[in-house]
PDB file of C-alpha atoms in Angstrom:
ATOM      1  CA  SER A  90      85.012  56.458  92.075  1.00 45.00           C
ATOM      2  CA  ARG A  91      81.450  57.566  92.784  1.00 56.00           C
ATOM      3  CA  ARG A  92      79.740  60.292  90.831  1.00 61.00           C
ATOM      4  CA  TYR A  93      77.706  62.856  92.744  1.00 56.00           C
ATOM      5  CA  PRO A  94      74.841  64.938  91.368  1.00 59.00           C
ATOM      6  CA  LEU A  95      75.731  68.495  90.235  1.00 58.00           C
ATOM      7  CA  SER A  96      72.872  69.800  92.334  1.00 57.00           C
ATOM      8  CA  TRP A  97      74.920  69.294  95.502  1.00 55.00           C
ATOM      9  CA  ARG A  98      76.233  72.714  96.431  1.00 52.00           C
ATOM     10  CA  LYS A  99      78.139  71.982  99.624  1.00 56.00           C
ATOM     11  CA  VAL A 100      80.662  69.222  99.098  1.00 54.00           C
ATOM     12  CA  VAL A 101      83.604  68.297 101.287  1.00 57.00           C
ATOM     13  CA  CYS A 102      86.521  66.610  99.530  1.00 57.00           C
ATOM     14  CA  ARG A 103      89.148  64.436 101.140  1.00 59.00           C
ATOM     15  CA  LEU A 104      92.696  65.318 100.152  1.00 55.00           C
ATOM     16  CA  LYS A 105      94.677  62.238  99.123  1.00 58.00           C
ATOM     17  CA  LYS A 106      98.054  63.990  98.666  1.00 54.00           C
ATOM     18  CA  PRO A 107      99.515  66.896 100.618  1.00 53.00           C
ATOM     19  CA  LEU A 108      99.745  70.255  98.878  1.00 52.00           C
ATOM     20  CA  TYR A 109     103.206  71.749  98.504  1.00 55.00           C
ATOM     21  CA  GLY A 110     104.029  75.358  97.763  1.00 52.00           C
ATOM     22  CA  LEU A 111     101.553  76.839 100.196  1.00 55.00           C
ATOM     23  CA  LYS A 112     101.956  80.400 101.469  1.00 57.00           C
ATOM     24  CA  GLN A 113     103.418  79.066 104.715  1.00 66.00           C
ATOM     25  CA  ALA A 114     106.274  77.421 102.797  1.00 72.00           C
ATOM     26  CA  LEU A 115     107.081  80.683 101.009  1.00 73.00           C
ATOM     27  CA  CYS A 116     106.908  82.554 104.297  1.00 78.00           C
ATOM     28  CA  ALA A 117     109.326  80.105 105.883  1.00 81.00           C
ATOM     29  CA  TRP A 118     111.696  80.345 102.898  1.00 82.00           C
ATOM     30  CA  HIS A 119     111.615  84.148 102.952  1.00 84.00           C
ATOM     31  CA  SER A 120     112.319  84.164 106.678  1.00 88.00           C
ATOM     32  CA  LYS A 121     115.190  81.681 106.326  1.00 91.00           C
ATOM     33  CA  ILE A 122     116.886  83.465 103.393  1.00 91.00           C
ATOM     34  CA  THR A 123     116.412  86.883 105.046  1.00 92.00           C
ATOM     35  CA  GLN A 124     118.063  85.624 108.239  1.00 94.00           C
ATOM     36  CA  TYR A 125     121.008  84.220 106.268  1.00 95.00           C
ATOM     37  CA  LEU A 126     121.408  87.370 104.150  1.00 95.00           C
ATOM     38  CA  HIS A 127     121.595  89.400 107.373  1.00 94.00           C
ATOM     39  CA  GLN A 128     124.272  86.989 108.680  1.00 95.00           C
ATOM     40  CA  ILE A 129     126.450  87.580 105.602  1.00 94.00           C
ATOM     41  CA  GLY A 130     126.115  91.355 105.780  1.00 92.00           C
ATOM     42  CA  PHE A 131     123.050  92.269 103.715  1.00 94.00           C
ATOM     43  CA  CYS A 132     120.461  94.795 104.877  1.00 93.00           C
ATOM     44  CA  MET A 133     116.841  94.763 103.742  1.00 92.00           C
ATOM     45  CA  SER A 134     115.757  97.954 101.985  1.00 90.00           C
ATOM     46  CA  LYS A 135     113.339 100.106 103.969  1.00 89.00           C
ATOM     47  CA  LEU A 136     111.370 100.825 100.776  1.00 88.00           C
ATOM     48  CA  ASP A 137     111.168  97.306  99.362  1.00 88.00           C
ATOM     49  CA  ASN A 138     111.405  94.144 101.481  1.00 88.00           C
ATOM     50  CA  SER A 139     112.477  92.097  98.455  1.00 89.00           C
ATOM     51  CA  LEU A 140     115.653  94.188  97.983  1.00 91.00           C
ATOM     52  CA  TYR A 141     118.821  93.445  99.962  1.00 93.00           C
ATOM     53  CA  ILE A 142     121.984  95.563  99.826  1.00 92.00           C
ATOM     54  CA  ARG A 143     125.507  94.888 101.090  1.00 92.00           C
ATOM     55  CA  ARG A 144     128.006  97.743 101.194  1.00 87.00           C
ATOM     56  CA  LYS A 145     131.072  95.943 102.573  1.00 79.00           C
ATOM     57  CA  SER A 146     133.453  97.539 100.053  1.00 74.00           C
ATOM     58  CA  GLU A 147     133.186 100.395  97.575  1.00 80.00           C
ATOM     59  CA  ASN A 148     131.297  98.018  95.259  1.00 83.00           C
ATOM     60  CA  PRO A 149     127.816  97.365  96.633  1.00 89.00           C
ATOM     61  CA  ILE A 150     126.011  94.103  95.920  1.00 91.00           C
ATOM     62  CA  VAL A 151     122.239  93.973  95.546  1.00 91.00           C
ATOM     63  CA  ILE A 152     119.941  90.959  95.719  1.00 92.00           C
ATOM     64  CA  ILE A 153     116.338  90.987  94.577  1.00 90.00           C
ATOM     65  CA  LEU A 154     114.276  88.169  96.066  1.00 89.00           C
ATOM     66  CA  TYR A 155     111.036  87.155  94.382  1.00 85.00           C
ATOM     67  CA  THR A 156     109.281  84.020  95.635  1.00 80.00           C
ATOM     68  CA  ASP A 157     112.125  81.497  95.245  1.00 79.00           C
ATOM     69  CA  ASP A 158     114.189  83.405  92.661  1.00 85.00           C
ATOM     70  CA  LEU A 159     117.226  85.555  93.425  1.00 88.00           C
ATOM     71  CA  VAL A 160     118.760  88.163  91.146  1.00 89.00           C
ATOM     72  CA  ILE A 161     122.237  89.252  92.222  1.00 90.00           C
ATOM     73  CA  GLY A 162     123.844  92.435  90.925  1.00 87.00           C
ATOM     74  CA  GLY A 163     127.324  93.863  91.424  1.00 85.00           C
ATOM     75  CA  LYS A 164     130.916  93.283  90.287  1.00 83.00           C
ATOM     76  CA  ASN A 165     131.558  89.752  88.947  1.00 80.00           C
ATOM     77  CA  LEU A 166     134.112  88.840  91.604  1.00 83.00           C
ATOM     78  CA  ASP A 167     131.831  90.006  94.436  1.00 86.00           C
ATOM     79  CA  ILE A 168     128.866  88.165  92.912  1.00 87.00           C
ATOM     80  CA  SER A 169     130.920  84.944  92.759  1.00 89.00           C
ATOM     81  CA  LYS A 170     131.752  85.213  96.469  1.00 90.00           C
ATOM     82  CA  VAL A 171     128.100  85.761  97.427  1.00 91.00           C
ATOM     83  CA  LYS A 172     126.959  82.896  95.191  1.00 92.00           C
ATOM     84  CA  SER A 173     129.462  80.527  96.809  1.00 92.00           C
ATOM     85  CA  LEU A 174     128.146  81.526 100.257  1.00 93.00           C
ATOM     86  CA  LEU A 175     124.555  80.916  99.127  1.00 93.00           C
ATOM     87  CA  PHE A 176     125.451  77.575  97.488  1.00 91.00           C
ATOM     88  CA  SER A 177     127.142  76.405 100.681  1.00 92.00           C
ATOM     89  CA  ARG A 178     123.929  77.002 102.652  1.00 92.00           C
ATOM     90  CA  PHE A 179     121.084  76.347 100.187  1.00 88.00           C
ATOM     91  CA  GLU A 180     120.419  73.974  97.321  1.00 87.00           C
ATOM     92  CA  MET A 181     120.386  76.330  94.342  1.00 86.00           C
ATOM     93  CA  ILE A 182     120.768  76.359  90.561  1.00 86.00           C
ATOM     94  CA  ASP A 183     122.833  79.092  88.889  1.00 86.00           C
ATOM     95  CA  MET A 184     120.941  80.379  85.853  1.00 85.00           C
ATOM     96  CA  HIS A 185     123.941  82.573  84.929  1.00 83.00           C
ATOM     97  CA  GLU A 186     123.317  85.852  83.120  1.00 84.00           C
ATOM     98  CA  LEU A 187     119.873  87.413  83.556  1.00 82.00           C
ATOM     99  CA  HIS A 188     117.710  87.608  80.426  1.00 82.00           C
ATOM    100  CA  TYR A 189     114.166  87.772  81.809  1.00 80.00           C
ATOM    101  CA  PHE A 190     112.778  88.426  85.277  1.00 80.00           C
ATOM    102  CA  LEU A 191     109.009  88.688  85.860  1.00 80.00           C
ATOM    103  CA  ASP A 192     108.575  89.026  82.070  1.00 78.00           C
ATOM    104  CA  ILE A 193     110.882  92.058  82.054  1.00 82.00           C
ATOM    105  CA  GLU A 194     113.732  91.708  79.568  1.00 84.00           C
ATOM    106  CA  ALA A 195     117.303  92.517  80.621  1.00 84.00           C
ATOM    107  CA  VAL A 196     119.864  93.113  77.868  1.00 84.00           C
ATOM    108  CA  ARG A 197     123.550  93.777  78.508  1.00 82.00           C
ATOM    109  CA  THR A 198     124.880  96.693  76.429  1.00 84.00           C
ATOM    110  CA  PRO A 199     128.327  98.345  76.338  1.00 85.00           C
ATOM    111  CA  VAL A 200     127.059 101.111  78.662  1.00 82.00           C
ATOM    112  CA  GLY A 201     125.140  98.956  81.119  1.00 78.00           C
ATOM    113  CA  ILE A 202     122.026  96.830  81.376  1.00 78.00           C
ATOM    114  CA  LEU A 203     118.888  97.824  79.484  1.00 82.00           C
ATOM    115  CA  ILE A 204     115.640  96.888  81.255  1.00 82.00           C
ATOM    116  CA  SER A 205     112.669  96.644  78.908  1.00 84.00           C
ATOM    117  CA  PRO A 206     109.020  95.668  79.458  1.00 84.00           C
ATOM    118  CA  ARG A 207     108.729  94.788  75.723  1.00 82.00           C
ATOM    119  CA  HIS A 208     108.323  91.012  76.317  1.00 80.00           C
ATOM    120  CA  TYR A 209     105.669  91.603  78.999  1.00 81.00           C
ATOM    121  CA  ILE A 210     103.731  94.015  76.771  1.00 85.00           C
ATOM    122  CA  LEU A 211     103.868  91.689  73.733  1.00 85.00           C
ATOM    123  CA  ASN A 212     102.615  88.745  75.838  1.00 83.00           C
ATOM    124  CA  PHE A 213      99.803  90.951  77.145  1.00 84.00           C
ATOM    125  CA  LEU A 214      98.835  92.013  73.597  1.00 85.00           C
ATOM    126  CA  TYR A 215      98.841  88.412  72.339  1.00 85.00           C
ATOM    127  CA  LYS A 216      96.888  87.172  75.357  1.00 86.00           C
ATOM    128  CA  PHE A 217      94.076  89.650  74.744  1.00 84.00           C
ATOM    129  CA  GLU A 218      94.278  89.371  70.947  1.00 82.00           C
ATOM    130  CA  MET A 219      95.290  93.002  70.507  1.00 81.00           C
ATOM    131  CA  THR A 220      98.020  92.452  67.895  1.00 79.00           C
ATOM    132  CA  LYS A 221      96.240  94.088  64.955  1.00 77.00           C
ATOM    133  CA  PRO A 222      97.045  97.782  64.417  1.00 71.00           C
ATOM    134  CA  LEU A 223      94.325 100.121  65.633  1.00 70.00           C
ATOM    135  CA  SER A 224      94.178 103.802  64.808  1.00 71.00           C
ATOM    136  CA  ILE A 225      92.420 106.364  66.956  1.00 69.00           C
ATOM    137  CA  GLU A 226      92.147 110.056  66.170  1.00 69.00           C
ATOM    138  CA  THR A 227      92.826 112.540  68.917  1.00 66.00           C
ATOM    139  CA  SER A 228      92.828 116.293  68.680  1.00 61.00           C
ATOM    140  CA  SER A 229      95.570 116.945  71.250  1.00 56.00           C
ATOM    141  CA  SER A 230      98.312 114.689  69.905  1.00 51.00           C
ATOM    142  CA  MET A 231     100.221 114.565  66.669  1.00 51.00           C
ATOM    143  CA  PRO A 232     102.093 111.454  65.499  1.00 47.00           C
ATOM    144  CA  THR A 233     105.772 112.138  64.927  1.00 48.00           C
ATOM    145  CA  LEU A 234     107.293 108.703  64.451  1.00 49.00           C
ATOM    146  CA  GLU A 235     105.963 105.340  63.316  1.00 49.00           C
ATOM    147  CA  GLN A 236     107.911 102.111  63.193  1.00 49.00           C
ATOM    148  CA  LYS A 237     107.188  98.395  62.949  1.00 47.00           C
ATOM    149  CA  SER A 238     108.124  96.169  65.863  1.00 45.00           C
ATOM    150  CA  ALA A 239     109.566  92.684  65.453  1.00 47.00           C
ATOM    151  CA  CYS A 240     106.099  91.101  65.578  1.00 46.00           C
ATOM    152  CA  GLY A 241     104.613  93.512  63.013  1.00 49.00           C
ATOM    153  CA  LEU A 242     102.840  95.830  65.460  1.00 48.00           C
ATOM    154  CA  ASN A 243     102.787  99.521  64.604  1.00 49.00           C
ATOM    155  CA  ILE A 244     104.451 101.585  67.301  1.00 49.00           C
ATOM    156  CA  VAL A 245     103.559 105.262  67.203  1.00 47.00           C
ATOM    157  CA  SER A 246     105.027 107.911  69.443  1.00 48.00           C
ATOM    158  CA  TRP A 247     103.621 111.410  69.573  1.00 48.00           C
ATOM    159  CA  SER A 248     104.100 114.784  71.108  1.00 44.00           C
ATOM    160  CA  VAL A 249     101.373 116.765  72.825  1.00 44.00           C
ATOM    161  CA  ALA A 250     100.993 120.390  71.682  1.00 40.00           C
TER     162      ALA A 250
END
């Protein structure tokens, strides 16, 4: 291959391989999955176009669509039926129980599902090297509780007088 001088500012490159995953492909996928979800009884939320709801019985089913990921929520039996419909139409992989979605942690508890941004926040702190404790004095707040997190960060909550 030839080497060109760095002083050249306007360079045109020839693409040897096609690019996949362009915005048009995502647009086409979103359109296709939306059309199919409407066919099987789901309605797109008016507030969020990535949220689909089906209220066929007393147990609603919700689907959150993000890029090419789907999160399905509802009763297990209803979820299984929807998954079988989706598998019959699209090539998909079942990742089973949700643990993380967009760096948000989901933990099943006896009373429901706990959604926590802890993983996202810890990644953010590590990325920007902010893992060492830092104390700042303020006159309007008073620390009431201090605890250590799993990674050794000090977590302080306070109340404002």
